[in-house]
GROMACS .gro file of C-alpha atoms in nm:
model
  453
    1MET     CA    1   1.715  -1.118  -2.620
    2SER     CA    2   1.436  -0.975  -2.835
    3ALA     CA    3   1.404  -0.607  -2.922
    4SER     CA    4   1.107  -0.578  -2.686
    5THR     CA    5   1.323  -0.681  -2.389
    6ALA     CA    6   1.644  -0.502  -2.486
    7PRO     CA    7   1.766  -0.304  -2.182
    8VAL     CA    8   1.701   0.070  -2.180
    9THR     CA    9   1.902   0.280  -1.938
   10THR     CA   10   1.668   0.518  -1.762
   11THR     CA   11   1.608   0.701  -1.437
   12VAL     CA   12   1.390   0.509  -1.192
   13THR     CA   13   1.221   0.645  -0.882
   14GLY     CA   14   0.955   0.549  -0.633
   15TRP     CA   15   0.613   0.709  -0.612
   16GLY     CA   16   0.747   0.963  -0.365
   17ARG     CA   17   1.001   1.084  -0.627
   18THR     CA   18   1.271   1.148  -0.366
   19ALA     CA   19   1.579   0.947  -0.467
   20PRO     CA   20   1.599   0.870  -0.842
   21THR     CA   21   1.874   0.637  -0.964
   22ALA     CA   22   1.974   0.512  -1.308
   23ALA     CA   23   1.926   0.147  -1.405
   24ARG     CA   24   1.886  -0.079  -1.708
   25LEU     CA   25   1.514  -0.139  -1.750
   26ILE     CA   26   1.421  -0.479  -1.897
   27ARG     CA   27   1.062  -0.577  -1.979
   28PRO     CA   28   1.023  -0.953  -2.027
   29ARG     CA   29   0.704  -1.078  -2.191
   30THR     CA   30   0.758  -1.455  -2.155
   31TYR     CA   31   0.903  -1.697  -1.901
   32GLU     CA   32   1.201  -1.751  -2.130
   33GLU     CA   33   1.272  -1.377  -2.150
   34ALA     CA   34   1.241  -1.347  -1.773
   35VAL     CA   35   1.488  -1.630  -1.718
   36ALA     CA   36   1.732  -1.473  -1.965
   37ALA     CA   37   1.699  -1.135  -1.794
   38VAL     CA   38   1.783  -1.282  -1.453
   39ARG     CA   39   2.075  -1.487  -1.582
   40GLU     CA   40   2.223  -1.192  -1.771
   41CYS     CA   41   2.151  -0.908  -1.529
   42GLY     CA   42   2.517  -0.839  -1.451
   43ALA     CA   43   2.731  -0.774  -1.145
   44ARG     CA   44   2.493  -0.518  -0.992
   45GLY     CA   45   2.207  -0.766  -0.997
   46GLY     CA   46   1.840  -0.693  -1.061
   47ILE     CA   47   1.508  -0.633  -0.889
   48PRO     CA   48   1.150  -0.688  -1.013
   49ARG     CA   49   0.921  -0.386  -1.047
   50GLY     CA   50   0.550  -0.351  -1.113
   51LEU     CA   51   0.364  -0.025  -1.166
   52GLY     CA   52   0.602   0.180  -0.952
   53ARG     CA   53   0.373   0.244  -0.654
   54ALA     CA   54   0.632   0.161  -0.387
   55TYR     CA   55   0.690   0.504  -0.235
   56GLY     CA   56   1.062   0.471  -0.166
   57ASP     CA   57   1.356   0.284  -0.319
   58ALA     CA   58   1.232  -0.076  -0.300
   59ALA     CA   59   1.202  -0.119  -0.679
   60GLN     CA   60   1.517   0.071  -0.777
   61ASN     CA   61   1.865  -0.066  -0.841
   62ALA     CA   62   2.133   0.195  -0.906
   63GLY     CA   63   2.371   0.082  -1.179
   64GLY     CA   64   2.203  -0.256  -1.217
   65ALA     CA   65   1.893  -0.403  -1.378
   66VAL     CA   66   1.525  -0.346  -1.304
   67PHE     CA   67   1.282  -0.606  -1.439
   68ASP     CA   68   0.958  -0.439  -1.548
   69MET     CA   69   0.711  -0.723  -1.496
   70THR     CA   70   0.408  -0.551  -1.648
   71GLY     CA   71   0.460  -0.750  -1.969
   72LEU     CA   72   0.344  -1.067  -1.791
   73ASP     CA   73  -0.013  -0.942  -1.775
   74ARG     CA   74  -0.230  -1.235  -1.880
   75ILE     CA   75  -0.522  -1.369  -1.681
   76HIS     CA   76  -0.476  -1.740  -1.743
   77ALA     CA   77  -0.777  -1.900  -1.575
   78ILE     CA   78  -1.079  -1.806  -1.363
   79ASP     CA   79  -1.281  -2.057  -1.162
   80ALA     CA   80  -1.607  -1.868  -1.114
   81ASP     CA   81  -1.750  -2.152  -0.905
   82ASP     CA   82  -1.470  -2.178  -0.648
   83GLY     CA   83  -1.366  -1.812  -0.668
   84THR     CA   84  -1.003  -1.842  -0.773
   85VAL     CA   85  -0.794  -1.679  -1.045
   86LEU     CA   86  -0.458  -1.770  -1.195
   87CYS     CA   87  -0.284  -1.467  -1.341
   88GLY     CA   88   0.051  -1.324  -1.439
   89ALA     CA   89   0.244  -1.119  -1.187
   90GLY     CA   90   0.212  -0.811  -1.408
   91VAL     CA   91  -0.169  -0.804  -1.398
   92SER     CA   92  -0.294  -0.496  -1.212
   93LEU     CA   93  -0.564  -0.499  -0.947
   94HIS     CA   94  -0.753  -0.259  -1.174
   95ARG     CA   95  -0.757  -0.521  -1.450
   96LEU     CA   96  -0.869  -0.793  -1.209
   97MET     CA   97  -1.159  -0.575  -1.096
   98GLU     CA   98  -1.262  -0.508  -1.456
   99VAL     CA   99  -1.272  -0.880  -1.530
  100LEU     CA  100  -1.391  -1.027  -1.200
  101LEU     CA  101  -1.660  -0.787  -1.082
  102PRO     CA  102  -1.904  -0.872  -1.365
  103LEU     CA  103  -1.867  -1.235  -1.252
  104GLY     CA  104  -1.954  -1.151  -0.892
  105TRP     CA  105  -1.603  -1.163  -0.746
  106PHE     CA  106  -1.372  -0.902  -0.594
  107VAL     CA  107  -1.006  -0.894  -0.496
  108PRO     CA  108  -0.974  -0.998  -0.131
  109VAL     CA  109  -0.746  -0.708  -0.032
  110THR     CA  110  -0.683  -0.375  -0.203
  111PRO     CA  111  -0.468  -0.084  -0.087
  112GLY     CA  112  -0.544   0.282  -0.155
  113THR     CA  113  -0.468   0.237  -0.525
  114ARG     CA  114  -0.574  -0.029  -0.772
  115GLN     CA  115  -0.272   0.059  -0.988
  116VAL     CA  116  -0.051  -0.210  -0.838
  117THR     CA  117   0.043  -0.545  -0.986
  118VAL     CA  118  -0.029  -0.881  -0.831
  119GLY     CA  119   0.344  -0.947  -0.803
  120GLY     CA  120   0.396  -0.615  -0.629
  121ALA     CA  121   0.103  -0.683  -0.398
  122ILE     CA  122   0.269  -1.006  -0.284
  123GLY     CA  123   0.621  -0.862  -0.266
  124ALA     CA  124   0.501  -0.578  -0.042
  125ASP     CA  125   0.232  -0.797   0.122
  126ILE     CA  126  -0.009  -0.507   0.090
  127HIS     CA  127  -0.292  -0.444   0.332
  128GLY     CA  128  -0.616  -0.253   0.302
  129LYS     CA  129  -0.905  -0.117   0.502
  130ASN     CA  130  -1.007  -0.473   0.592
  131HIS     CA  131  -0.694  -0.603   0.764
  132HIS     CA  132  -0.878  -0.641   1.094
  133VAL     CA  133  -1.106  -0.891   0.914
  134SER     CA  134  -0.911  -1.035   0.621
  135GLY     CA  135  -0.540  -0.990   0.691
  136SER     CA  136  -0.294  -0.896   0.420
  137PHE     CA  137  -0.291  -0.983   0.051
  138SER     CA  138  -0.069  -1.290   0.083
  139ARG     CA  139  -0.317  -1.463   0.311
  140HIS     CA  140  -0.531  -1.507   0.000
  141VAL     CA  141  -0.255  -1.632  -0.229
  142LEU     CA  142  -0.274  -2.009  -0.275
  143SER     CA  143   0.053  -2.052  -0.465
  144ILE     CA  144   0.302  -1.868  -0.681
  145GLU     CA  145   0.549  -1.949  -0.955
  146LEU     CA  146   0.882  -1.799  -0.852
  147LEU     CA  147   1.189  -1.752  -1.073
  148THR     CA  148   1.488  -1.789  -0.842
  149ALA     CA  149   1.848  -1.675  -0.880
  150ASP     CA  150   1.962  -2.004  -1.034
  151GLY     CA  151   1.727  -1.950  -1.329
  152GLU     CA  152   1.485  -2.218  -1.212
  153ILE     CA  153   1.108  -2.173  -1.184
  154ARG     CA  154   0.959  -2.312  -0.865
  155THR     CA  155   0.598  -2.362  -0.764
  156VAL     CA  156   0.579  -2.229  -0.410
  157GLY     CA  157   0.282  -2.308  -0.191
  158ARG     CA  158   0.142  -2.110   0.098
  159GLY     CA  159   0.288  -2.201   0.436
  160THR     CA  160   0.636  -2.291   0.313
  161PRO     CA  161   0.947  -2.100   0.426
  162LEU     CA  162   1.013  -1.967   0.075
  163PHE     CA  163   0.656  -1.841   0.048
  164ASP     CA  164   0.676  -1.669   0.388
  165ALA     CA  165   1.006  -1.505   0.292
  166THR     CA  166   0.863  -1.389  -0.042
  167ALA     CA  167   0.542  -1.243   0.108
  168GLY     CA  168   0.664  -0.898   0.207
  169GLY     CA  169   1.017  -0.981   0.090
  170MET     CA  170   1.029  -0.683  -0.148
  171GLY     CA  171   1.132  -0.891  -0.450
  172LEU     CA  172   1.456  -1.012  -0.291
  173THR     CA  173   1.385  -1.387  -0.304
  174GLY     CA  174   1.307  -1.402  -0.676
  175VAL     CA  175   1.076  -1.288  -0.952
  176ILE     CA  176   0.710  -1.381  -0.913
  177LEU     CA  177   0.576  -1.497  -1.251
  178THR     CA  178   0.222  -1.607  -1.168
  179ALA     CA  179  -0.007  -1.631  -0.867
  180THR     CA  180  -0.325  -1.818  -0.783
  181LEU     CA  181  -0.557  -1.607  -0.568
  182GLY     CA  182  -0.870  -1.673  -0.367
  183LEU     CA  183  -1.144  -1.415  -0.426
  184LEU     CA  184  -1.430  -1.251  -0.235
  185PRO     CA  185  -1.790  -1.301  -0.354
  186VAL     CA  186  -1.995  -0.983  -0.399
  187GLU     CA  187  -2.347  -0.908  -0.523
  188THR     CA  188  -2.285  -0.554  -0.650
  189SER     CA  189  -2.004  -0.316  -0.742
  190LEU     CA  190  -2.125  -0.061  -0.487
  191MET     CA  191  -2.035  -0.007  -0.125
  192SER     CA  192  -2.271   0.069   0.164
  193VAL     CA  193  -2.084   0.333   0.363
  194ASP     CA  194  -2.121   0.487   0.708
  195THR     CA  195  -1.941   0.814   0.783
  196GLU     CA  196  -1.900   0.996   1.113
  197ARG     CA  197  -1.681   1.257   1.276
  198ALA     CA  198  -1.456   1.194   1.577
  199SER     CA  199  -1.375   1.496   1.791
  200ASP     CA  200  -1.022   1.390   1.890
  201LEU     CA  201  -0.785   1.092   1.887
  202ASP     CA  202  -0.929   0.925   2.197
  203ASP     CA  203  -1.280   0.956   2.056
  204LEU     CA  204  -1.159   0.805   1.730
  205MET     CA  205  -0.985   0.509   1.895
  206ALA     CA  206  -1.289   0.440   2.112
  207ARG     CA  207  -1.518   0.432   1.807
  208LEU     CA  208  -1.282   0.201   1.620
  209THR     CA  209  -1.229  -0.033   1.915
  210GLY     CA  210  -1.596  -0.047   2.005
  211THR     CA  211  -1.758  -0.108   1.668
  212ASP     CA  212  -1.495  -0.208   1.408
  213HIS     CA  213  -1.604  -0.571   1.428
  214HIS     CA  214  -1.933  -0.472   1.265
  215TYR     CA  215  -1.759  -0.362   0.943
  216ARG     CA  216  -1.547  -0.536   0.681
  217TYR     CA  217  -1.372  -0.209   0.586
  218SER     CA  218  -1.269   0.075   0.812
  219VAL     CA  219  -1.041   0.379   0.779
  220ALA     CA  220  -1.011   0.723   0.935
  221TRP     CA  221  -0.878   1.039   0.775
  222ILE     CA  222  -0.704   1.225   1.056
  223ASP     CA  223  -0.625   1.594   1.085
  224LEU     CA  224  -0.260   1.608   1.193
  225LEU     CA  225  -0.252   1.988   1.206
  226ALA     CA  226  -0.527   2.016   1.468
  227ARG     CA  227  -0.397   2.089   1.819
  228GLY     CA  228  -0.523   2.127   2.172
  229ALA     CA  229  -0.856   1.965   2.247
  230ALA     CA  230  -0.900   1.882   1.876
  231THR     CA  231  -0.571   1.689   1.843
  232GLY     CA  232  -0.635   1.385   1.628
  233ARG     CA  233  -0.983   1.480   1.518
  234ALA     CA  234  -1.091   1.263   1.229
  235VAL     CA  235  -1.350   1.154   0.977
  236LEU     CA  236  -1.423   0.784   1.013
  237THR     CA  237  -1.546   0.593   0.707
  238ARG     CA  238  -1.659   0.231   0.725
  239GLY     CA  239  -1.857  -0.002   0.510
  240ASP     CA  240  -1.912  -0.327   0.326
  241HIS     CA  241  -2.011  -0.444  -0.019
  242ALA     CA  242  -2.372  -0.348  -0.080
  243PRO     CA  243  -2.615  -0.639  -0.121
  244LEU     CA  244  -2.835  -0.647  -0.426
  245ASP     CA  245  -3.150  -0.556  -0.233
  246ALA     CA  246  -2.987  -0.230  -0.115
  247LEU     CA  247  -2.994  -0.096  -0.472
  248PRO     CA  248  -3.294   0.077  -0.628
  249ALA     CA  249  -3.485  -0.160  -0.854
  250ARG     CA  250  -3.382   0.026  -1.170
  251ALA     CA  251  -3.012  -0.014  -1.082
  252ARG     CA  252  -3.014  -0.388  -1.018
  253THR     CA  253  -2.969  -0.485  -1.382
  254ARG     CA  254  -2.633  -0.303  -1.374
  255ALA     CA  255  -2.542  -0.409  -1.022
  256LEU     CA  256  -2.197  -0.545  -1.112
  257GLU     CA  257  -2.094  -0.269  -1.351
  258PHE     CA  258  -1.747  -0.131  -1.273
  259ARG     CA  259  -1.704   0.239  -1.347
  260THR     CA  260  -1.407   0.457  -1.261
  261PRO     CA  261  -1.408   0.838  -1.281
  262ARG     CA  262  -1.105   1.017  -1.422
  263PHE     CA  263  -0.999   1.376  -1.366
  264PRO     CA  264  -0.722   1.587  -1.526
  265SER     CA  265  -0.364   1.499  -1.439
  266ALA     CA  266  -0.196   1.681  -1.156
  267PRO     CA  267   0.034   1.964  -1.266
  268THR     CA  268   0.402   1.890  -1.315
  269PHE     CA  269   0.480   2.116  -1.022
  270LEU     CA  270   0.302   2.354  -0.792
  271PRO     CA  271   0.407   2.708  -0.703
  272GLU     CA  272   0.642   2.726  -0.406
  273GLY     CA  273   0.453   2.746  -0.079
  274LEU     CA  274   0.119   2.617  -0.208
  275LEU     CA  275   0.144   2.313   0.021
  276SER     CA  276   0.220   2.525   0.327
  277ARG     CA  277   0.095   2.477   0.681
  278THR     CA  278  -0.159   2.752   0.615
  279THR     CA  279  -0.307   2.605   0.297
  280VAL     CA  280  -0.306   2.247   0.425
  281GLY     CA  281  -0.457   2.365   0.752
  282LEU     CA  282  -0.737   2.536   0.559
  283PHE     CA  283  -0.795   2.222   0.352
  284ASN     CA  284  -0.808   2.005   0.665
  285GLU     CA  285  -1.054   2.241   0.833
  286LEU     CA  286  -1.284   2.239   0.532
  287TRP     CA  287  -1.257   1.862   0.490
  288TYR     CA  288  -1.348   1.800   0.853
  289ARG     CA  289  -1.634   2.050   0.858
  290ARG     CA  290  -1.793   1.928   0.536
  291ALA     CA  291  -1.802   1.568   0.657
  292PRO     CA  292  -2.135   1.458   0.806
  293ARG     CA  293  -2.153   1.421   1.182
  294ALA     CA  294  -2.315   1.085   1.119
  295ARG     CA  295  -2.447   0.931   0.798
  296THR     CA  296  -2.533   0.566   0.731
  297GLY     CA  297  -2.597   0.351   0.429
  298GLU     CA  298  -2.465   0.583   0.159
  299LEU     CA  299  -2.405   0.396  -0.168
  300GLN     CA  300  -2.065   0.466  -0.322
  301ARG     CA  301  -1.876   0.326  -0.617
  302ILE     CA  302  -1.591   0.092  -0.535
  303SER     CA  303  -1.349   0.341  -0.690
  304THR     CA  304  -1.480   0.623  -0.470
  305PHE     CA  305  -1.458   0.423  -0.148
  306PHE     CA  306  -1.124   0.251  -0.204
  307HIS     CA  307  -0.928   0.455  -0.458
  308PRO     CA  308  -1.029   0.823  -0.474
  309LEU     CA  309  -0.679   0.939  -0.573
  310ASP     CA  310  -0.666   0.705  -0.872
  311GLY     CA  311  -0.901   0.945  -1.046
  312VAL     CA  312  -0.617   1.201  -1.059
  313PRO     CA  313  -0.335   1.063  -1.276
  314GLN     CA  314   0.014   1.137  -1.139
  315TRP     CA  315  -0.123   1.292  -0.822
  316ASN     CA  316   0.222   1.252  -0.666
  317ARG     CA  317   0.327   1.561  -0.863
  318VAL     CA  318   0.132   1.791  -0.631
  319TYR     CA  319   0.425   1.787  -0.390
  320GLY     CA  320   0.650   1.954  -0.645
  321ARG     CA  321   0.988   1.858  -0.781
  322GLY     CA  322   1.122   1.770  -0.436
  323GLY     CA  323   0.874   1.488  -0.394
  324PHE     CA  324   0.734   1.361  -0.067
  325VAL     CA  325   0.791   1.106   0.206
  326GLN     CA  326   0.515   0.872   0.306
  327TYR     CA  327   0.572   0.764   0.664
  328GLN     CA  328   0.376   0.465   0.791
  329PHE     CA  329   0.425   0.285   1.118
  330VAL     CA  330   0.236   0.041   1.337
  331VAL     CA  331   0.237  -0.003   1.713
  332GLY     CA  332   0.064  -0.282   1.899
  333HIS     CA  333  -0.241  -0.284   2.121
  334GLY     CA  334  -0.138  -0.156   2.460
  335GLN     CA  335   0.083   0.111   2.300
  336GLU     CA  336  -0.190   0.371   2.261
  337ASP     CA  337   0.015   0.621   2.461
  338THR     CA  338   0.292   0.591   2.201
  339LEU     CA  339   0.041   0.667   1.926
  340ARG     CA  340  -0.090   0.966   2.122
  341ARG     CA  341   0.261   1.106   2.173
  342ILE     CA  342   0.350   1.068   1.806
  343VAL     CA  343   0.028   1.234   1.690
  344ARG     CA  344   0.090   1.523   1.931
  345ARG     CA  345   0.449   1.560   1.809
  346ILE     CA  346   0.340   1.568   1.446
  347ALA     CA  347   0.075   1.828   1.529
  348GLU     CA  348   0.323   2.039   1.727
  349ARG     CA  349   0.578   2.009   1.445
  350ARG     CA  350   0.307   2.144   1.212
  351CYS     CA  351   0.380   1.890   0.938
  352PRO     CA  352   0.164   1.997   0.640
  353SER     CA  353  -0.002   1.661   0.573
  354PHE     CA  354  -0.348   1.640   0.421
  355LEU     CA  355  -0.323   1.269   0.332
  356ALA     CA  356  -0.312   1.099   0.671
  357VAL     CA  357  -0.503   0.784   0.770
  358LEU     CA  358  -0.537   0.571   1.080
  359LYS     CA  359  -0.647   0.207   1.075
  360ARG     CA  360  -0.662  -0.090   1.310
  361PHE     CA  361  -0.476  -0.408   1.219
  362GLY     CA  362  -0.585  -0.759   1.306
  363PRO     CA  363  -0.362  -1.063   1.366
  364ALA     CA  364  -0.009  -1.054   1.226
  365ASP     CA  365   0.054  -1.213   0.888
  366PRO     CA  366   0.293  -1.506   0.831
  367GLY     CA  367   0.534  -1.323   0.600
  368TRP     CA  368   0.870  -1.280   0.773
  369LEU     CA  369   0.894  -0.916   0.662
  370SER     CA  370   0.520  -0.848   0.648
  371PHE     CA  371   0.437  -0.513   0.798
  372PRO     CA  372   0.110  -0.556   0.991
  373LEU     CA  373   0.086  -0.656   1.355
  374PRO     CA  374  -0.220  -0.631   1.582
  375GLY     CA  375  -0.262  -0.265   1.672
  376TRP     CA  376  -0.272   0.081   1.521
  377THR     CA  377  -0.119   0.202   1.196
  378LEU     CA  378  -0.080   0.565   1.094
  379ALA     CA  379   0.028   0.675   0.745
  380LEU     CA  380   0.096   1.031   0.637
  381ASP     CA  381   0.244   1.216   0.338
  382ILE     CA  382   0.493   1.494   0.409
  383PRO     CA  383   0.673   1.718   0.156
  384ALA     CA  384   1.035   1.598   0.144
  385ALA     CA  385   1.167   1.955   0.149
  386LEU     CA  386   1.027   2.027   0.496
  387PRO     CA  387   1.324   2.155   0.700
  388GLY     CA  388   1.454   1.909   0.958
  389LEU     CA  389   1.224   1.631   0.840
  390GLY     CA  390   1.491   1.359   0.846
  391ARG     CA  391   1.590   1.422   1.207
  392PHE     CA  392   1.227   1.446   1.313
  393LEU     CA  393   1.134   1.112   1.154
  394ASP     CA  394   1.448   0.947   1.295
  395ARG     CA  395   1.321   1.030   1.645
  396LEU     CA  396   0.979   0.888   1.560
  397ASP     CA  397   1.146   0.569   1.431
  398GLU     CA  398   1.324   0.528   1.763
  399GLU     CA  399   1.001   0.567   1.956
  400VAL     CA  400   0.819   0.321   1.729
  401ALA     CA  401   1.099   0.063   1.765
  402ALA     CA  402   1.109   0.105   2.145
  403ALA     CA  403   0.735   0.034   2.153
  404GLY     CA  404   0.779  -0.291   1.956
  405GLY     CA  405   0.642  -0.139   1.637
  406ARG     CA  406   0.779  -0.106   1.285
  407VAL     CA  407   0.775   0.104   0.970
  408TYR     CA  408   0.647  -0.019   0.634
  409LEU     CA  409   0.931  -0.111   0.399
  410ALA     CA  410   0.718  -0.061   0.087
  411LYS     CA  411   0.685   0.306   0.178
  412ASP     CA  412   1.022   0.364   0.340
  413SER     CA  413   1.297   0.576   0.186
  414ARG     CA  414   1.509   0.674   0.487
  415LEU     CA  415   1.504   0.426   0.779
  416ARG     CA  416   1.839   0.370   0.954
  417PRO     CA  417   1.951   0.004   0.920
  418GLU     CA  418   2.035  -0.041   1.290
  419LEU     CA  419   1.664  -0.021   1.377
  420LEU     CA  420   1.555  -0.291   1.135
  421ALA     CA  421   1.618  -0.596   1.354
  422ALA     CA  422   1.420  -0.445   1.642
  423MET     CA  423   1.127  -0.384   1.411
  424TYR     CA  424   1.132  -0.717   1.224
  425PRO     CA  425   1.210  -1.012   1.457
  426ARG     CA  426   1.229  -1.263   1.166
  427LEU     CA  427   1.498  -1.061   0.989
  428ASP     CA  428   1.774  -1.317   1.057
  429ASP     CA  429   1.555  -1.596   0.918
  430PHE     CA  430   1.493  -1.388   0.606
  431ARG     CA  431   1.863  -1.318   0.557
  432ALA     CA  432   1.952  -1.685   0.604
  433LEU     CA  433   1.696  -1.809   0.351
  434ARG     CA  434   1.791  -1.538   0.105
  435ALA     CA  435   2.157  -1.642   0.131
  436GLU     CA  436   2.051  -2.002   0.064
  437VAL     CA  437   1.839  -1.938  -0.247
  438ASP     CA  438   2.049  -1.648  -0.380
  439PRO     CA  439   2.409  -1.702  -0.265
  440ARG     CA  440   2.551  -1.471  -0.535
  441GLY     CA  441   2.322  -1.182  -0.448
  442VAL     CA  442   2.148  -1.167  -0.786
  443PHE     CA  443   1.840  -0.991  -0.647
  444VAL     CA  444   1.930  -0.656  -0.501
  445SER     CA  445   1.776  -0.310  -0.473
  446ASP     CA  446   1.858   0.034  -0.343
  447LEU     CA  447   1.644  -0.055  -0.039
  448SER     CA  448   1.832  -0.379   0.029
  449ARG     CA  449   2.169  -0.206   0.007
  450ARG     CA  450   2.058   0.078   0.233
  451LEU     CA  451   1.916  -0.154   0.499
  452ASP     CA  452   2.158  -0.446   0.452
  453LEU     CA  453   1.875  -0.687   0.382
   0.00000   0.00000   0.00000
């Protein structure tokens, strides 16, 4: 093992910073180093990790090894005619945008941050504002190279059982080394955006149901502190990639330029009480009031539309040393009453959340542990130190499971294992395939131990 891949014992945590554990961090830079790392990871096994944007404990492994895959960050080949790219698993979506946008191509799916790796995007089967149109990330993956527990490297094509177990499998079937992706053609690096207010949750759902099919991208910021007649009021933002003729003539020569603003880092901690119900309520009121009642065709940068928080490095620090829980669930069409009840309960509980979004999902994805299913998904950030939070979220989990919904494993840090099978019907298939390809349990994480995956 070279000096660059020599293990370093360090504390590892998710983006929510709630449950740090110590592990040996190994950063392979070649296939050979990756194979050696897997074969020599020890009795506590190992788990691949990208840029650390999983919110909970999915990329942690207490007492074992964590494989930092950001060293495999080469873009190997781009077919600018067919719109495909072959790249290492450690390449970030940010890097792909830098390289691909000037060529007229865009990543087919992006979450709320571009600071995720391709391997992480497949392992979590990420979704974005366009799931109702484009599905999840793995729908656009043509094939992967997967390092399995026996030290072998397999080419795994879309539609095979191993691929479907790996898409959303949280790194537990092996280490993704490369991926071939299909891309989206674009004419500019700007977005044409429509923004409008919704007066309450029913108004919001009606707007989304009635007109979402006109937009490639759609998301609503929702005020979860508003109560009474305003419960669920929201700001709805939708759009698509701007065509070249939507730009002023002077801007067309730079139509595919990719620029990203950057602001000062968030403070290491905030004074106690700054993220209180009062301050978050004031922020939510101002955010809702400053939004236009209706505005169409505004041109925005890609970074502004998709990734506004990326402009603030280490924004997760704003929740203080105690960190935060991101809770995301989905319930199907026909379960709107469940969504209404949960939104009312959150509002009545006065959870101080200013980062809360509602989206509609399209058809379910083929990954056995993929999160999306057709319906409604709500995601919210909550300070972890909020009294009684665990018990409150446990009750929401039970209601979600009873409605045939599920929580997102890439963001989870506290789900009870007995609810997992009800939420993920292909769980037994996943466990059986994992036992077949990894009989010694080489790939393991804090998440997999907690949920008995």
